[in-house]
Amino acid sequence: MTIEDLKGVKLSPATRGYLSIYIKLTDLYEDAYDASRMEFGDNEADDKNENLYNAFENARAEIMKLAAQSITARLQYLNNHTEI
């Protein structure tokens, strides 16, 4: 496989789904941080959200693992598919 082989490749529905979930998790964390910041202020919001941040970070890491597995599996069969 070469870089040229990847030029016309599109995201598969599964990969799009995983990336969409990743973005939603990021948005949810930002919403929670904004709410905490309104209640506790900038400095304390980080402390209050540490466990929540870690949970979201773990969830995002797991989603990216699934996305990577999906992409890797599709790359092996790129000759038969045009999506990763």
Short mmCIF file of C-alpha atoms in Angstrom, two decimals:
data_model
loop_
_atom_site.label_atom_id
_atom_site.label_comp_id
_atom_site.label_asym_id
_atom_site.label_seq_id
_atom_site.Cartn_x
_atom_site.Cartn_y
_atom_site.Cartn_z
CA MET A 1 0.00 0.00 0.00
CA THR A 2 1.18 3.51 -0.80
CA ILE A 3 0.11 7.03 0.04
CA GLU A 4 -1.39 7.19 -3.43
CA ASP A 5 -3.68 4.29 -2.48
CA LEU A 6 -5.13 6.41 0.34
CA LYS A 7 -5.94 9.53 -1.69
CA GLY A 8 -9.46 8.48 -2.66
CA VAL A 9 -10.33 6.73 0.58
CA LYS A 10 -13.37 7.92 2.56
CA LEU A 11 -14.35 7.36 6.17
CA SER A 12 -16.52 4.32 6.76
CA PRO A 13 -19.79 4.73 8.67
CA ALA A 14 -18.15 2.98 11.65
CA THR A 15 -15.14 5.31 11.68
CA ARG A 16 -17.40 8.34 11.29
CA GLY A 17 -19.48 7.05 14.20
CA TYR A 18 -16.47 6.59 16.47
CA LEU A 19 -15.14 10.06 15.65
CA SER A 20 -18.59 11.55 16.24
CA ILE A 21 -18.74 9.95 19.69
CA TYR A 22 -15.26 11.30 20.47
CA ILE A 23 -16.36 14.83 19.57
CA LYS A 24 -19.58 14.49 21.62
CA LEU A 25 -17.60 13.38 24.66
CA THR A 26 -15.34 16.40 24.27
CA ASP A 27 -18.35 18.70 23.98
CA LEU A 28 -19.98 17.15 27.06
CA TYR A 29 -16.86 17.68 29.13
CA GLU A 30 -16.67 21.31 28.00
CA ASP A 31 -20.33 21.79 28.98
CA ALA A 32 -19.67 20.31 32.43
CA TYR A 33 -16.59 22.50 32.85
CA ASP A 34 -18.55 25.62 31.86
CA ALA A 35 -21.27 24.79 34.40
CA SER A 36 -18.69 24.20 37.13
CA ARG A 37 -16.88 27.40 36.23
CA MET A 38 -20.10 29.39 36.64
CA GLU A 39 -20.65 27.86 40.07
CA PHE A 40 -17.11 27.66 41.45
CA GLY A 41 -14.99 30.02 39.32
CA ASP A 42 -12.11 29.29 36.96
CA ASN A 43 -9.56 28.08 39.51
CA GLU A 44 -11.82 25.73 41.43
CA ALA A 45 -13.61 24.31 38.38
CA ASP A 46 -10.52 22.34 37.37
CA ASP A 47 -10.26 20.78 40.83
CA LYS A 48 -13.97 19.95 40.97
CA ASN A 49 -13.89 18.35 37.53
CA GLU A 50 -10.71 16.28 37.88
CA ASN A 51 -12.49 12.91 38.26
CA LEU A 52 -14.97 13.78 35.54
CA TYR A 53 -12.13 14.85 33.25
CA ASN A 54 -10.35 11.53 33.86
CA ALA A 55 -13.54 9.58 33.11
CA PHE A 56 -14.09 11.45 29.85
CA GLU A 57 -10.43 11.05 28.91
CA ASN A 58 -10.66 7.29 29.49
CA ALA A 59 -13.86 7.08 27.44
CA ARG A 60 -12.29 9.06 24.59
CA ALA A 61 -9.21 6.82 24.65
CA GLU A 62 -11.41 3.71 24.38
CA ILE A 63 -13.37 5.19 21.47
CA MET A 64 -10.12 5.97 19.66
CA LYS A 65 -8.96 2.38 20.21
CA LEU A 66 -12.15 1.15 18.54
CA ALA A 67 -11.69 3.61 15.69
CA ALA A 68 -8.07 2.51 15.23
CA GLN A 69 -9.09 -1.16 15.20
CA SER A 70 -11.73 -0.44 12.58
CA ILE A 71 -9.32 1.55 10.41
CA THR A 72 -6.57 -1.06 10.76
CA ALA A 73 -8.92 -3.86 9.73
CA ARG A 74 -10.11 -1.91 6.70
CA LEU A 75 -6.57 -0.96 5.65
CA GLN A 76 -5.74 -4.64 5.36
CA TYR A 77 -8.49 -4.96 2.77
CA LEU A 78 -8.08 -1.58 1.08
CA ASN A 79 -7.92 -3.25 -2.31
CA ASN A 80 -11.55 -4.33 -1.82
CA HIS A 81 -12.86 -1.22 -0.02
CA THR A 82 -12.68 2.52 -0.55
CA GLU A 83 -13.42 3.36 3.08
CA ILE A 84 -11.40 3.23 6.27
#
